[in-house]
XYZ file of C-alpha atoms in Angstrom:
415
model
C 9.179 6.178 -29.227
C 10.762 3.938 -26.583
C 12.065 7.009 -24.758
C 8.606 8.557 -24.979
C 6.839 5.692 -23.221
C 9.715 5.372 -20.731
C 9.344 9.053 -19.847
C 5.597 8.611 -19.336
C 6.289 5.679 -17.024
C 8.791 7.772 -15.066
C 6.317 10.657 -14.836
C 3.658 8.272 -13.544
C 6.041 6.817 -10.981
C 6.905 10.294 -9.720
C 3.221 11.217 -9.459
C 2.327 8.061 -7.529
C 5.105 8.520 -4.969
C 3.077 11.120 -3.089
C 0.000 8.995 -2.380
C -0.215 6.134 0.134
C -3.508 4.866 -1.277
C -1.946 3.748 -4.569
C 1.084 1.917 -3.169
C 0.367 -1.223 -5.213
C 0.195 0.783 -8.416
C 3.466 2.522 -7.522
C 5.149 -0.883 -7.150
C 3.795 -1.959 -10.551
C 4.912 1.172 -12.372
C 8.378 0.944 -10.775
C 8.693 -2.648 -12.041
C 7.565 -1.491 -15.488
C 10.183 1.262 -15.538
C 12.918 -1.230 -14.617
C 11.764 -3.622 -17.346
C 11.978 -0.869 -19.970
C 15.380 0.302 -18.803
C 16.751 -3.231 -18.891
C 14.979 -4.078 -22.176
C 13.822 -7.299 -20.524
C 11.055 -9.353 -22.117
C 8.562 -11.689 -20.440
C 7.216 -14.460 -22.671
C 4.369 -16.483 -21.156
C 2.745 -19.718 -22.232
C -0.949 -19.385 -21.438
C -4.227 -21.086 -22.313
C -6.885 -23.423 -21.007
C -5.998 -26.361 -18.784
C -4.898 -29.605 -20.429
C -3.633 -27.996 -23.630
C -0.124 -29.295 -22.930
C 1.443 -25.982 -21.856
C 4.032 -27.450 -19.474
C 5.058 -30.073 -22.007
C 5.387 -27.327 -24.621
C 7.603 -25.289 -22.265
C 9.807 -28.353 -21.765
C 10.001 -28.826 -25.530
C 11.012 -25.221 -26.166
C 13.620 -25.315 -23.401
C 14.905 -28.669 -24.606
C 14.720 -29.950 -21.035
C 12.164 -32.012 -19.122
C 12.092 -29.640 -16.160
C 8.398 -29.077 -15.506
C 6.077 -31.887 -14.390
C 3.384 -33.013 -16.818
C 0.432 -35.367 -16.388
C -2.944 -36.556 -17.652
C -4.813 -34.399 -15.112
C -4.461 -30.618 -14.508
C -0.967 -30.238 -13.082
C 0.239 -26.635 -12.856
C -1.045 -24.858 -9.751
C 1.328 -21.861 -9.585
C 3.335 -19.687 -11.934
C 6.776 -21.006 -12.864
C 9.374 -18.599 -14.267
C 12.483 -19.736 -16.125
C 15.569 -17.539 -16.657
C 19.021 -18.148 -18.071
C 21.734 -19.087 -15.587
C 23.382 -21.861 -13.622
C 20.843 -24.570 -12.858
C 18.802 -23.956 -9.730
C 15.193 -23.866 -8.564
C 13.750 -21.680 -5.800
C 10.252 -21.712 -4.325
C 8.886 -18.287 -3.309
C 6.230 -18.198 -0.585
C 3.691 -15.483 0.246
C 5.433 -14.681 3.535
C 8.698 -13.865 1.759
C 10.448 -17.171 2.387
C 12.547 -18.490 -0.504
C 13.495 -22.171 -0.418
C 15.939 -23.716 -2.881
C 14.904 -27.154 -4.112
C 16.187 -29.775 -6.508
C 14.553 -29.984 -9.943
C 12.994 -33.323 -9.049
C 11.301 -31.664 -6.042
C 9.537 -28.943 -8.078
C 6.458 -31.105 -8.536
C 5.598 -30.897 -4.835
C 4.997 -27.159 -5.224
C 3.614 -26.718 -8.762
C 1.595 -29.913 -9.054
C -2.115 -29.422 -8.352
C -2.391 -32.904 -6.841
C 0.401 -32.258 -4.332
C -0.227 -28.550 -3.677
C -4.001 -28.559 -3.977
C -5.503 -25.075 -4.367
C -1.992 -23.832 -3.554
C -2.457 -24.506 0.153
C 1.307 -24.042 0.575
C 0.888 -20.362 -0.374
C 3.537 -20.467 -3.087
C 3.741 -17.239 -5.117
C 5.995 -18.685 -7.799
C 8.689 -21.213 -8.569
C 11.748 -19.562 -10.121
C 14.020 -21.760 -12.216
C 17.332 -21.064 -13.925
C 18.839 -23.229 -16.633
C 21.203 -22.887 -19.582
C 18.713 -23.247 -22.405
C 19.645 -21.490 -25.660
C 16.103 -20.121 -25.824
C 16.686 -17.985 -22.724
C 19.832 -16.166 -23.844
C 17.965 -13.184 -25.345
C 17.336 -11.386 -22.024
C 13.903 -12.901 -21.522
C 11.963 -14.656 -18.801
C 9.951 -17.670 -19.940
C 6.828 -18.440 -17.924
C 4.537 -21.443 -17.517
C 1.135 -20.423 -16.133
C -1.706 -22.443 -14.571
C -4.462 -23.338 -17.000
C -7.796 -21.562 -16.868
C -11.171 -23.270 -16.817
C -10.418 -26.210 -14.542
C -12.280 -26.975 -11.325
C -9.525 -25.222 -9.395
C -10.576 -21.563 -9.345
C -7.293 -20.337 -7.885
C -5.458 -21.632 -10.949
C -7.562 -19.437 -13.220
C -7.018 -16.438 -10.950
C -3.250 -16.964 -11.056
C -3.268 -17.241 -14.844
C -5.368 -14.120 -15.350
C -3.196 -12.176 -12.912
C 0.049 -13.085 -14.645
C -1.199 -12.112 -18.090
C -0.634 -8.511 -16.964
C 3.093 -9.237 -16.622
C 3.485 -10.670 -20.127
C 4.993 -8.816 -23.090
C 4.631 -11.682 -25.546
C 2.326 -14.684 -25.296
C 2.410 -18.185 -26.709
C -1.282 -19.009 -26.623
C -1.738 -22.780 -26.600
C -4.612 -24.606 -28.270
C -4.947 -28.311 -29.000
C -6.498 -30.236 -31.866
C -8.459 -32.546 -29.564
C -10.830 -29.719 -28.598
C -12.397 -26.817 -30.519
C -11.880 -23.269 -29.306
C -14.397 -22.653 -26.530
C -15.777 -19.630 -24.703
C -13.255 -19.933 -21.873
C -10.402 -19.573 -24.353
C -12.136 -16.738 -26.176
C -12.616 -14.766 -22.958
C -9.066 -15.455 -21.810
C -7.639 -14.410 -25.168
C -9.615 -11.155 -25.155
C -8.277 -10.433 -21.681
C -4.709 -11.247 -22.693
C -4.708 -8.912 -25.697
C -5.309 -5.994 -23.312
C -1.873 -6.518 -21.760
C 0.534 -8.293 -24.131
C 1.872 -6.838 -27.382
C 2.749 -9.999 -29.328
C 0.971 -13.320 -29.782
C 2.020 -16.681 -31.156
C -0.587 -19.424 -31.457
C 0.666 -22.952 -30.835
C -1.743 -25.699 -31.920
C -0.608 -28.703 -29.892
C -1.146 -32.482 -30.124
C -0.957 -32.680 -33.927
C 0.384 -36.217 -33.542
C -3.149 -37.463 -32.760
C -4.858 -36.126 -35.900
C -4.810 -36.925 -39.619
C -3.122 -34.361 -41.928
C -6.353 -33.514 -43.752
C -8.190 -32.984 -40.479
C -5.325 -30.835 -39.189
C -5.588 -28.557 -42.223
C -9.310 -28.075 -41.656
C -8.698 -27.296 -37.983
C -5.947 -24.788 -38.761
C -8.025 -23.039 -41.437
C -10.906 -22.695 -38.980
C -8.665 -21.465 -36.140
C -6.833 -18.953 -38.306
C -10.022 -17.194 -39.371
C -11.709 -17.387 -35.977
C -8.712 -16.160 -33.956
C -8.109 -13.281 -36.380
C -11.669 -12.114 -35.689
C -11.149 -12.358 -31.925
C -7.861 -10.436 -32.127
C -9.361 -7.943 -34.597
C -6.494 -8.386 -37.066
C -6.310 -9.484 -40.690
C -4.081 -12.501 -40.118
C -2.527 -14.570 -37.350
C 0.323 -17.059 -37.446
C -0.449 -20.583 -36.276
C 2.258 -23.063 -35.334
C 1.170 -26.715 -35.430
C 3.258 -28.586 -32.859
C 3.470 -31.788 -30.896
C 5.000 -31.322 -27.478
C 5.041 -35.110 -27.215
C 7.094 -35.837 -30.357
C 8.830 -32.479 -30.762
C 7.324 -31.876 -34.193
C 7.094 -28.167 -35.054
C 8.851 -27.006 -31.854
C 11.960 -25.699 -33.626
C 9.850 -23.695 -36.086
C 7.977 -22.064 -33.205
C 11.185 -21.293 -31.289
C 12.855 -19.806 -34.332
C 9.871 -17.599 -35.131
C 9.644 -16.302 -31.562
C 13.359 -15.602 -31.149
C 13.775 -14.037 -34.587
C 10.904 -11.620 -34.117
C 11.679 -10.750 -30.512
C 15.325 -10.075 -31.356
C 14.499 -7.900 -34.361
C 11.649 -5.957 -32.770
C 12.321 -5.885 -29.022
C 11.978 -2.121 -28.734
C 8.610 -1.875 -30.463
C 7.176 -4.872 -28.633
C 8.247 -3.526 -25.248
C 6.968 -0.053 -26.121
C 3.537 -1.360 -27.076
C 3.422 -3.727 -24.105
C 4.452 -0.940 -21.723
C 1.731 1.321 -23.112
C -0.913 -1.325 -22.470
C 0.399 -1.960 -18.961
C 0.641 1.724 -18.115
C -2.981 2.191 -19.145
C -4.006 -0.653 -16.861
C -1.974 0.733 -13.964
C -3.478 4.203 -14.298
C -7.006 2.767 -14.539
C -6.296 0.718 -11.430
C -5.114 3.854 -9.620
C -8.312 5.659 -10.614
C -10.372 2.748 -9.307
C -8.442 2.828 -6.036
C -9.081 6.552 -5.629
C -12.770 5.945 -6.331
C -12.891 3.386 -3.534
C -11.114 5.849 -1.273
C -13.712 8.496 -2.043
C -16.423 6.007 -1.194
C -14.706 5.281 2.109
C -14.570 8.994 2.859
C -18.352 9.118 2.561
C -18.702 6.889 5.633
C -20.381 8.420 8.624
C -18.441 9.040 11.811
C -20.183 6.064 13.405
C -19.116 3.774 10.530
C -15.528 4.975 10.824
C -15.557 4.381 14.578
C -16.848 0.844 14.038
C -14.239 -0.061 11.442
C -11.343 1.472 13.353
C -12.493 -0.346 16.482
C -12.493 -3.612 14.513
C -9.016 -3.125 13.119
C -7.694 -2.214 16.578
C -9.141 -5.481 17.879
C -7.323 -7.183 15.025
C -4.099 -5.511 16.167
C -4.666 -6.908 19.673
C -5.238 -10.397 18.260
C -1.989 -10.239 16.299
C -0.145 -8.955 19.381
C -1.454 -11.864 21.478
C -0.569 -14.421 18.811
C 2.957 -13.032 18.556
C 3.374 -12.876 22.319
C 2.395 -16.539 22.625
C 5.014 -17.769 20.144
C 7.478 -20.230 21.744
C 10.776 -18.585 22.822
C 12.739 -20.768 20.404
C 10.780 -19.308 17.481
C 10.973 -15.734 18.743
C 14.758 -15.966 18.965
C 15.091 -17.364 15.441
C 15.758 -14.386 13.136
C 14.473 -16.081 9.994
C 11.266 -17.233 11.693
C 10.756 -13.732 13.108
C 11.100 -12.240 9.635
C 8.607 -14.689 8.133
C 6.147 -14.074 10.958
C 6.387 -10.311 10.400
C 5.765 -10.788 6.681
C 2.776 -12.989 7.442
C 1.402 -10.237 9.680
C 1.801 -7.751 6.824
C -0.144 -10.036 4.478
C -2.953 -10.391 7.013
C -3.083 -6.651 7.622
C -3.271 -5.993 3.885
C -6.259 -8.340 3.609
C -7.934 -6.760 6.648
C -7.605 -3.213 5.294
C -9.082 -4.388 1.996
C -11.961 -6.063 3.851
C -12.798 -3.069 6.059
C -12.017 -0.053 3.895
C -11.988 -1.399 0.350
C -8.490 -0.130 -0.459
C -5.145 -1.827 -1.006
C -2.328 -1.135 1.439
C 1.018 -2.073 -0.052
C 3.781 -3.819 1.871
C 7.112 -4.896 0.428
C 7.460 -8.229 2.165
C 10.927 -8.834 0.749
C 12.263 -6.374 3.330
C 12.305 -7.404 6.961
C 11.508 -4.956 9.722
C 13.213 -7.157 12.339
C 16.555 -5.818 13.521
C 19.125 -8.149 15.122
C 18.215 -8.613 18.763
C 14.887 -6.823 18.377
C 11.914 -8.298 20.202
C 9.488 -9.809 17.678
C 6.429 -8.629 19.614
C 7.693 -5.048 19.637
C 8.466 -5.261 15.919
C 4.965 -6.519 15.112
C 3.439 -3.812 17.309
C 5.412 -1.223 15.305
C 3.982 -2.632 12.056
C 0.450 -2.326 13.433
C 1.059 1.168 14.804
C 2.496 2.306 11.488
C -0.630 1.081 9.709
C -2.890 2.815 12.216
C -0.983 6.089 11.776
C -1.214 5.785 8.002
C -4.948 5.058 8.067
C -5.500 8.053 10.321
C -3.616 10.188 7.819
C -5.285 8.744 4.722
C -8.815 9.074 6.023
C -8.292 12.366 7.894
C -9.683 10.476 10.863
C -10.715 12.836 13.682
C -9.121 15.695 11.776
C -10.818 18.870 12.919
C -8.686 21.383 11.023
C -10.914 22.448 8.134
C -7.996 23.899 6.194
C -6.049 20.614 6.353
C -9.116 18.616 5.313
C -9.838 20.939 2.383
C -6.191 20.786 1.262
C -6.168 16.989 1.275
C -9.424 16.791 -0.675
C -8.044 19.256 -3.215
C -4.907 17.117 -3.566
C -7.051 14.035 -4.149
C -9.141 15.767 -6.813
C -5.972 17.006 -8.485
C -4.704 13.416 -8.602
C -7.896 12.313 -10.361
C -7.545 15.080 -12.953
C -3.928 14.185 -13.625
C -4.714 10.476 -13.934
C -7.502 11.129 -16.427
C -5.209 13.390 -18.453
C -2.451 10.794 -18.282
C -4.742 8.144 -19.759
C -5.511 10.385 -22.714
C -1.792 10.865 -23.401
C -0.831 7.183 -23.421
C -0.756 6.159 -27.066
C -0.086 2.570 -28.026
């Protein structure tokens, strides 16, 4: 069965390679294929804000690595892998900055990096915790439902990357609609769930039993299963942490293949649906009149000029700095991606990990090449000013064939 879903992922990747308009989906399916080939698991701790997720992560790792506090703390995703101790902050422009563990708070703490104004994409940590030895990545996510909307967006986005989830509740608050909605969303992407009921140190045993009985029945209904396993824990005192760790590691070790297969099936469905949605937007864009196209292309060309002028006005010391030039080029790519989405309603994928700046190359010329490449691609995608009827008809046929194959592919993905 594992080979079956892996083959479907490979087939999807091959199909996507011929279409510029689904570049984001191609990147996602490539990552999914690599995960399956490496048998690598992603286990995420998710839930509403102030349920003690970061403290629970620390407890499971046996290390006080992540900052905790009495107000919503986590602003960005933090990944933890096995290895020699190090921490690296990843920024949206491709920059990666190594920091000391005690400096992590400045990037993940909502009070210090409010609304993620530093544009951090993630903080990647390595440490030698026994929990991480089973070829897994452990993830702390921002809490949903706080006043900080970006935190919720980050949490929802990362659910799609998760294979197994430790969903965190706490005894000081009943399950609410935010958690119900989040849980329903999460079950569309992850294959395995563990429910940690935190803060049991603040409740009487008889009250805890009543809470657990209520949660067990209610969560089973939400998940549409007969039974769920609850793990009463206290991240503060450590009570119940070992039982949770043992249950997670035992099951993941014994059933890695099936969990990854089911998780990959869910993710592949989402990727194909996303590709269909992207094609639908593309079709809508194709329905624009010639005047609308002229207006939008004129606007993006003005945007190219603005970027050129900004780059040209950079101080010489910055232009001659290779690392700064790379980061500036990546920033331009991010801005162009957002502009294409704004004007045409489609995603245009850039791999910002790769620099387009060659040693000694002029940064302005490099940025102009990035803009020209985008303009050429848009002309090709939208058949802009294409007067050859045969070419137009062939491209439309190819697009319709893609839709048919995507719909068929969805019907063949069995979980």
